[in-house]
Amino acid sequence: MSEPSSKVHRARLHEQVARNLSLSIIRKELEPGSLLPNEDELCQQFDVSRTVIREAIRIMDARGLVEVRPRIGTRICPPSRWALTDPTLLHWQLESAPDFRLIQNLYELRNMIEPMVAKLTTQRASDEEIAEICQVFEEMKNARTLEEHIQADLKLHLAILDACGNKLVRSPLRPLIENTLGSSFRLFIRSLDKAKQSLPLHEAVVEAIRTRKPEEAANAMRAMVTSSAEDVRKLEIEFNKNHE
């Protein structure tokens, strides 16, 4: 395996160690069924205490990446055991490599949920919440850099979600959007001009919400997510051609 960075910053050490080791697992530098190095080796490798290593392993264990076995050690789990909907784990997977199957799965999940969220928002959002959604869209239109556009795009999705009035939908979906949408945007949006091409699709969603037209909002959101998924499919084809 290629050794993760042996030194980490002092702030939130256990999270950084967990991230480094998790990326090694996701990239298959540590194979399923194999054992992590023991605590002493990991302490030396990362220049941290045993407490930090144990906390890092707890983070990974909670996400299904490893399994701690008394008197045996910490074994790497296969992907079938991973908590794939965990936002942090999804972020790490997107960070490690362009896993197109995972990304398409994310778009399928978005297509199942976000049209319903847009529909609910038209019915339940307060006037103030709708005004905020419109304001965020103005920020998207006026973005002068790609990063400003991405931040406003993410903020728009969150504003629509927050206004849907369903806590059971909002609670699990908000961290998922926060941790994955920004990452996927940065992976696949190459320029501000390209990003701006999606403005009419976003505007259709916002306008349907502003005028409180539930079915139009759902259909516009579905069209927007589907268009994004098609862009990713094109990039996957290009990526595969370049790596044949």
mmCIF file of C-alpha atoms in Angstrom:
data_model
loop_
_atom_site.group_PDB
_atom_site.id
_atom_site.type_symbol
_atom_site.label_atom_id
_atom_site.label_comp_id
_atom_site.label_asym_id
_atom_site.label_seq_id
_atom_site.Cartn_x
_atom_site.Cartn_y
_atom_site.Cartn_z
ATOM 1 C CA MET A 1 0.000 0.000 0.000
ATOM 2 C CA SER A 2 1.106 3.551 -0.585
ATOM 3 C CA GLU A 3 1.619 5.003 2.859
ATOM 4 C CA PRO A 4 -0.807 7.795 3.879
ATOM 5 C CA SER A 5 0.729 10.986 5.131
ATOM 6 C CA SER A 6 2.642 10.027 8.241
ATOM 7 C CA LYS A 7 2.214 13.449 9.829
ATOM 8 C CA VAL A 8 -1.131 15.134 10.330
ATOM 9 C CA HIS A 9 -2.140 18.502 11.636
ATOM 10 C CA ARG A 10 -2.822 18.661 15.350
ATOM 11 C CA ALA A 11 -6.420 19.868 15.113
ATOM 12 C CA ARG A 12 -9.037 17.070 15.151
ATOM 13 C CA LEU A 13 -6.365 14.443 14.741
ATOM 14 C CA HIS A 14 -8.601 11.399 15.005
ATOM 15 C CA GLU A 15 -10.797 12.641 12.114
ATOM 16 C CA GLN A 16 -7.777 13.217 9.905
ATOM 17 C CA VAL A 17 -6.336 9.804 10.681
ATOM 18 C CA ALA A 18 -9.745 8.222 9.985
ATOM 19 C CA ARG A 19 -9.930 10.052 6.652
ATOM 20 C CA ASN A 20 -6.431 9.012 5.579
ATOM 21 C CA LEU A 21 -6.978 5.362 6.463
ATOM 22 C CA SER A 22 -10.466 5.370 4.929
ATOM 23 C CA LEU A 23 -9.121 6.742 1.641
ATOM 24 C CA SER A 24 -6.585 3.911 1.598
ATOM 25 C CA ILE A 25 -9.441 1.425 1.994
ATOM 26 C CA ILE A 26 -11.620 3.100 -0.644
ATOM 27 C CA ARG A 27 -8.690 3.141 -3.092
ATOM 28 C CA LYS A 28 -8.068 -0.550 -2.327
ATOM 29 C CA GLU A 29 -4.596 0.146 -1.037
ATOM 30 C CA LEU A 30 -5.842 -1.840 1.968
ATOM 31 C CA GLU A 31 -7.668 -4.919 0.731
ATOM 32 C CA PRO A 32 -10.920 -6.290 2.212
ATOM 33 C CA GLY A 33 -10.205 -9.070 4.681
ATOM 34 C CA SER A 34 -6.732 -7.796 5.527
ATOM 35 C CA LEU A 35 -5.803 -6.386 8.918
ATOM 36 C CA LEU A 36 -4.888 -2.808 9.715
ATOM 37 C CA PRO A 37 -1.398 -2.367 11.149
ATOM 38 C CA ASN A 38 -1.450 -2.644 14.925
ATOM 39 C CA GLU A 39 -1.839 0.369 17.199
ATOM 40 C CA ASP A 40 1.881 0.828 17.764
ATOM 41 C CA GLU A 41 2.597 0.882 14.017
ATOM 42 C CA LEU A 42 -0.223 3.332 13.354
ATOM 43 C CA CYS A 43 0.922 5.590 16.206
ATOM 44 C CA GLN A 44 4.379 5.704 14.668
ATOM 45 C CA GLN A 45 3.079 6.145 11.135
ATOM 46 C CA PHE A 46 0.868 9.131 12.010
ATOM 47 C CA ASP A 47 2.894 10.415 14.971
ATOM 48 C CA VAL A 48 -0.153 10.386 17.265
ATOM 49 C CA SER A 49 -1.238 8.763 20.517
ATOM 50 C CA ARG A 50 -3.077 5.468 20.948
ATOM 51 C CA THR A 51 -6.165 7.430 21.984
ATOM 52 C CA VAL A 52 -6.194 9.176 18.601
ATOM 53 C CA ILE A 53 -5.845 5.867 16.749
ATOM 54 C CA ARG A 54 -8.664 4.283 18.756
ATOM 55 C CA GLU A 55 -10.974 7.229 18.083
ATOM 56 C CA ALA A 56 -10.122 7.054 14.374
ATOM 57 C CA ILE A 57 -10.930 3.359 14.264
ATOM 58 C CA ARG A 58 -14.255 4.009 16.014
ATOM 59 C CA ILE A 59 -15.154 6.485 13.254
ATOM 60 C CA MET A 60 -14.314 3.904 10.593
ATOM 61 C CA ASP A 61 -16.082 1.104 12.458
ATOM 62 C CA ALA A 62 -19.283 3.187 12.667
ATOM 63 C CA ARG A 63 -19.241 3.528 8.863
ATOM 64 C CA GLY A 64 -18.678 -0.186 8.254
ATOM 65 C CA LEU A 65 -15.184 0.233 6.842
ATOM 66 C CA VAL A 66 -13.541 -1.924 9.493
ATOM 67 C CA GLU A 67 -14.491 -4.472 12.112
ATOM 68 C CA VAL A 68 -12.663 -4.658 15.414
ATOM 69 C CA ARG A 69 -12.070 -8.243 16.550
ATOM 70 C CA PRO A 70 -10.682 -8.856 20.040
ATOM 71 C CA ARG A 71 -7.352 -10.711 20.045
ATOM 72 C CA ILE A 72 -7.329 -10.673 16.232
ATOM 73 C CA GLY A 73 -7.131 -7.018 15.233
ATOM 74 C CA THR A 74 -8.991 -4.576 13.034
ATOM 75 C CA ARG A 75 -10.112 -6.189 9.799
ATOM 76 C CA ILE A 76 -10.961 -4.300 6.592
ATOM 77 C CA CYS A 77 -14.594 -4.842 5.563
ATOM 78 C CA PRO A 78 -15.785 -5.307 1.957
ATOM 79 C CA PRO A 79 -17.791 -2.490 0.329
ATOM 80 C CA SER A 80 -21.012 -4.464 0.884
ATOM 81 C CA ARG A 81 -20.625 -3.667 4.593
ATOM 82 C CA TRP A 82 -20.073 0.068 4.185
ATOM 83 C CA ALA A 83 -22.692 2.607 5.313
ATOM 84 C CA LEU A 84 -22.976 4.003 1.793
ATOM 85 C CA THR A 85 -25.527 6.690 2.654
ATOM 86 C CA ASP A 86 -23.289 8.177 5.328
ATOM 87 C CA PRO A 87 -22.511 11.719 4.066
ATOM 88 C CA THR A 88 -18.893 11.717 5.218
ATOM 89 C CA LEU A 89 -18.184 8.348 3.642
ATOM 90 C CA LEU A 90 -19.808 9.504 0.388
ATOM 91 C CA HIS A 91 -17.633 12.616 0.458
ATOM 92 C CA TRP A 92 -14.506 10.490 0.964
ATOM 93 C CA GLN A 93 -15.516 8.237 -1.931
ATOM 94 C CA LEU A 94 -16.011 11.193 -4.247
ATOM 95 C CA GLU A 95 -12.700 12.615 -3.063
ATOM 96 C CA SER A 96 -10.779 9.421 -3.756
ATOM 97 C CA ALA A 97 -11.639 8.952 -7.447
ATOM 98 C CA PRO A 98 -14.427 9.562 -9.992
ATOM 99 C CA ASP A 99 -16.582 6.531 -9.107
ATOM 100 C CA PHE A 100 -19.199 6.953 -11.814
ATOM 101 C CA ARG A 101 -21.426 4.134 -10.605
ATOM 102 C CA LEU A 102 -21.639 5.733 -7.175
ATOM 103 C CA ILE A 103 -22.336 9.134 -8.718
ATOM 104 C CA GLN A 104 -25.124 7.740 -10.910
ATOM 105 C CA ASN A 105 -26.601 6.119 -7.805
ATOM 106 C CA LEU A 106 -26.570 9.522 -6.143
ATOM 107 C CA TYR A 107 -28.406 11.046 -9.090
ATOM 108 C CA GLU A 108 -30.996 8.265 -8.976
ATOM 109 C CA LEU A 109 -31.525 9.005 -5.283
ATOM 110 C CA ARG A 110 -31.836 12.727 -6.027
ATOM 111 C CA ASN A 111 -34.351 12.033 -8.791
ATOM 112 C CA MET A 112 -36.492 10.044 -6.385
ATOM 113 C CA ILE A 113 -36.472 12.652 -3.627
ATOM 114 C CA GLU A 114 -35.804 16.179 -4.892
ATOM 115 C CA PRO A 115 -38.870 16.473 -7.194
ATOM 116 C CA MET A 116 -41.049 15.591 -4.206
ATOM 117 C CA VAL A 117 -39.164 18.144 -2.087
ATOM 118 C CA ALA A 118 -39.737 20.871 -4.685
ATOM 119 C CA LYS A 119 -43.437 19.994 -4.812
ATOM 120 C CA LEU A 120 -43.776 20.154 -1.026
ATOM 121 C CA THR A 121 -41.939 23.472 -0.944
ATOM 122 C CA THR A 122 -44.492 25.081 -3.264
ATOM 123 C CA GLN A 123 -47.238 23.984 -0.890
ATOM 124 C CA ARG A 124 -45.652 24.602 2.504
ATOM 125 C CA ALA A 125 -42.964 27.271 2.254
ATOM 126 C CA SER A 126 -43.613 30.633 3.851
ATOM 127 C CA ASP A 127 -43.447 33.781 1.763
ATOM 128 C CA GLU A 128 -40.154 34.597 3.502
ATOM 129 C CA GLU A 129 -38.688 31.198 2.587
ATOM 130 C CA ILE A 130 -39.717 31.603 -1.045
ATOM 131 C CA ALA A 131 -38.186 35.086 -1.082
ATOM 132 C CA GLU A 132 -34.933 33.555 0.200
ATOM 133 C CA ILE A 133 -34.993 30.892 -2.535
ATOM 134 C CA CYS A 134 -35.428 33.627 -5.153
ATOM 135 C CA GLN A 135 -32.597 35.642 -3.614
ATOM 136 C CA VAL A 136 -30.228 32.670 -3.689
ATOM 137 C CA PHE A 137 -31.048 32.121 -7.345
ATOM 138 C CA GLU A 138 -30.089 35.754 -7.985
ATOM 139 C CA GLU A 139 -26.750 34.975 -6.330
ATOM 140 C CA MET A 140 -26.310 32.099 -8.791
ATOM 141 C CA LYS A 141 -27.053 34.354 -11.754
ATOM 142 C CA ASN A 142 -24.648 37.013 -10.520
ATOM 143 C CA ALA A 143 -21.794 34.656 -9.596
ATOM 144 C CA ARG A 144 -18.513 35.896 -11.032
ATOM 145 C CA THR A 145 -16.410 32.810 -10.344
ATOM 146 C CA LEU A 146 -17.034 29.093 -10.619
ATOM 147 C CA GLU A 147 -16.679 28.670 -6.847
ATOM 148 C CA GLU A 148 -19.247 31.411 -6.194
ATOM 149 C CA HIS A 149 -21.626 29.643 -8.574
ATOM 150 C CA ILE A 150 -21.119 26.261 -6.912
ATOM 151 C CA GLN A 151 -21.671 27.737 -3.451
ATOM 152 C CA ALA A 152 -24.884 29.454 -4.572
ATOM 153 C CA ASP A 153 -26.090 26.298 -6.355
ATOM 154 C CA LEU A 154 -25.576 24.246 -3.195
ATOM 155 C CA LYS A 155 -27.239 26.965 -1.104
ATOM 156 C CA LEU A 156 -30.264 26.915 -3.428
ATOM 157 C CA HIS A 157 -30.778 23.172 -3.056
ATOM 158 C CA LEU A 158 -30.538 23.499 0.715
ATOM 159 C CA ALA A 159 -32.965 26.442 0.812
ATOM 160 C CA ILE A 160 -35.545 24.445 -1.151
ATOM 161 C CA LEU A 161 -35.046 21.453 1.124
ATOM 162 C CA ASP A 162 -35.291 23.519 4.310
ATOM 163 C CA ALA A 163 -38.593 25.003 3.140
ATOM 164 C CA CYS A 164 -40.279 21.682 2.298
ATOM 165 C CA GLY A 165 -41.839 21.346 5.748
ATOM 166 C CA ASN A 166 -41.006 17.675 6.264
ATOM 167 C CA LYS A 167 -38.463 17.119 9.022
ATOM 168 C CA LEU A 168 -38.117 13.395 8.289
ATOM 169 C CA VAL A 169 -37.023 14.211 4.739
ATOM 170 C CA ARG A 170 -34.944 17.257 5.652
ATOM 171 C CA SER A 171 -32.989 15.718 8.517
ATOM 172 C CA PRO A 172 -31.230 12.876 6.619
ATOM 173 C CA LEU A 173 -31.089 14.629 3.244
ATOM 174 C CA ARG A 174 -29.519 17.933 4.333
ATOM 175 C CA PRO A 175 -26.129 16.480 5.385
ATOM 176 C CA LEU A 176 -26.165 14.282 2.271
ATOM 177 C CA ILE A 177 -26.570 17.338 0.036
ATOM 178 C CA GLU A 178 -24.057 19.388 2.020
ATOM 179 C CA ASN A 179 -21.372 16.721 1.819
ATOM 180 C CA THR A 180 -21.877 15.364 -1.699
ATOM 181 C CA LEU A 181 -23.358 17.940 -4.050
ATOM 182 C CA GLY A 182 -20.506 20.395 -3.669
ATOM 183 C CA SER A 183 -17.987 17.604 -4.259
ATOM 184 C CA SER A 184 -19.762 16.327 -7.367
ATOM 185 C CA PHE A 185 -20.155 19.866 -8.759
ATOM 186 C CA ARG A 186 -16.421 20.461 -8.381
ATOM 187 C CA LEU A 187 -15.625 17.147 -10.049
ATOM 188 C CA PHE A 188 -17.714 17.696 -13.156
ATOM 189 C CA ILE A 189 -18.261 21.413 -13.697
ATOM 190 C CA ARG A 190 -15.172 22.596 -15.535
ATOM 191 C CA SER A 191 -15.903 26.304 -16.106
ATOM 192 C CA LEU A 192 -18.206 29.123 -15.097
ATOM 193 C CA ASP A 193 -19.611 29.258 -18.646
ATOM 194 C CA LYS A 194 -20.533 25.578 -18.427
ATOM 195 C CA ALA A 195 -22.106 26.118 -15.011
ATOM 196 C CA LYS A 196 -24.180 29.023 -16.322
ATOM 197 C CA GLN A 197 -25.784 26.725 -18.911
ATOM 198 C CA SER A 198 -27.852 25.180 -16.110
ATOM 199 C CA LEU A 199 -29.421 28.501 -15.089
ATOM 200 C CA PRO A 200 -32.606 28.105 -17.188
ATOM 201 C CA LEU A 201 -33.267 24.724 -15.552
ATOM 202 C CA HIS A 202 -32.776 26.210 -12.087
ATOM 203 C CA GLU A 203 -34.918 29.206 -13.000
ATOM 204 C CA ALA A 204 -37.797 26.905 -14.000
ATOM 205 C CA VAL A 205 -37.699 25.289 -10.556
ATOM 206 C CA VAL A 206 -37.524 28.611 -8.732
ATOM 207 C CA GLU A 207 -40.322 30.152 -10.799
ATOM 208 C CA ALA A 208 -42.620 27.170 -10.190
ATOM 209 C CA ILE A 209 -41.952 27.458 -6.458
ATOM 210 C CA ARG A 210 -42.459 31.242 -6.493
ATOM 211 C CA THR A 211 -45.836 30.880 -8.225
ATOM 212 C CA ARG A 212 -46.721 27.846 -6.066
ATOM 213 C CA LYS A 213 -47.273 25.348 -8.868
ATOM 214 C CA PRO A 214 -46.509 21.919 -7.321
ATOM 215 C CA GLU A 215 -46.506 19.724 -10.416
ATOM 216 C CA GLU A 216 -44.492 22.209 -12.436
ATOM 217 C CA ALA A 217 -41.929 22.422 -9.620
ATOM 218 C CA ALA A 218 -41.601 18.640 -9.444
ATOM 219 C CA ASN A 219 -41.245 18.299 -13.209
ATOM 220 C CA ALA A 220 -38.719 21.146 -13.403
ATOM 221 C CA MET A 221 -36.616 19.636 -10.626
ATOM 222 C CA ARG A 222 -36.729 16.234 -12.314
ATOM 223 C CA ALA A 223 -35.595 17.795 -15.588
ATOM 224 C CA MET A 224 -32.724 19.570 -13.841
ATOM 225 C CA VAL A 225 -31.450 16.455 -12.061
ATOM 226 C CA THR A 226 -31.852 14.342 -15.215
ATOM 227 C CA SER A 227 -29.874 16.877 -17.247
ATOM 228 C CA SER A 228 -27.055 16.819 -14.689
ATOM 229 C CA ALA A 229 -27.022 13.015 -14.749
ATOM 230 C CA GLU A 230 -26.753 13.063 -18.558
ATOM 231 C CA ASP A 231 -23.768 15.412 -18.323
ATOM 232 C CA VAL A 232 -22.080 12.973 -15.967
ATOM 233 C CA ARG A 233 -22.736 10.083 -18.351
ATOM 234 C CA LYS A 234 -21.053 12.015 -21.166
ATOM 235 C CA LEU A 235 -18.067 12.711 -18.957
ATOM 236 C CA GLU A 236 -17.897 9.024 -18.015
ATOM 237 C CA ILE A 237 -17.728 8.069 -21.695
ATOM 238 C CA GLU A 238 -14.991 10.637 -22.262
ATOM 239 C CA PHE A 239 -13.108 9.477 -19.175
ATOM 240 C CA ASN A 240 -13.245 5.823 -20.248
ATOM 241 C CA LYS A 241 -12.022 6.668 -23.761
ATOM 242 C CA ASN A 242 -9.065 8.566 -22.342
ATOM 243 C CA HIS A 243 -8.132 5.661 -20.059
ATOM 244 C CA GLU A 244 -8.487 2.775 -22.498
#
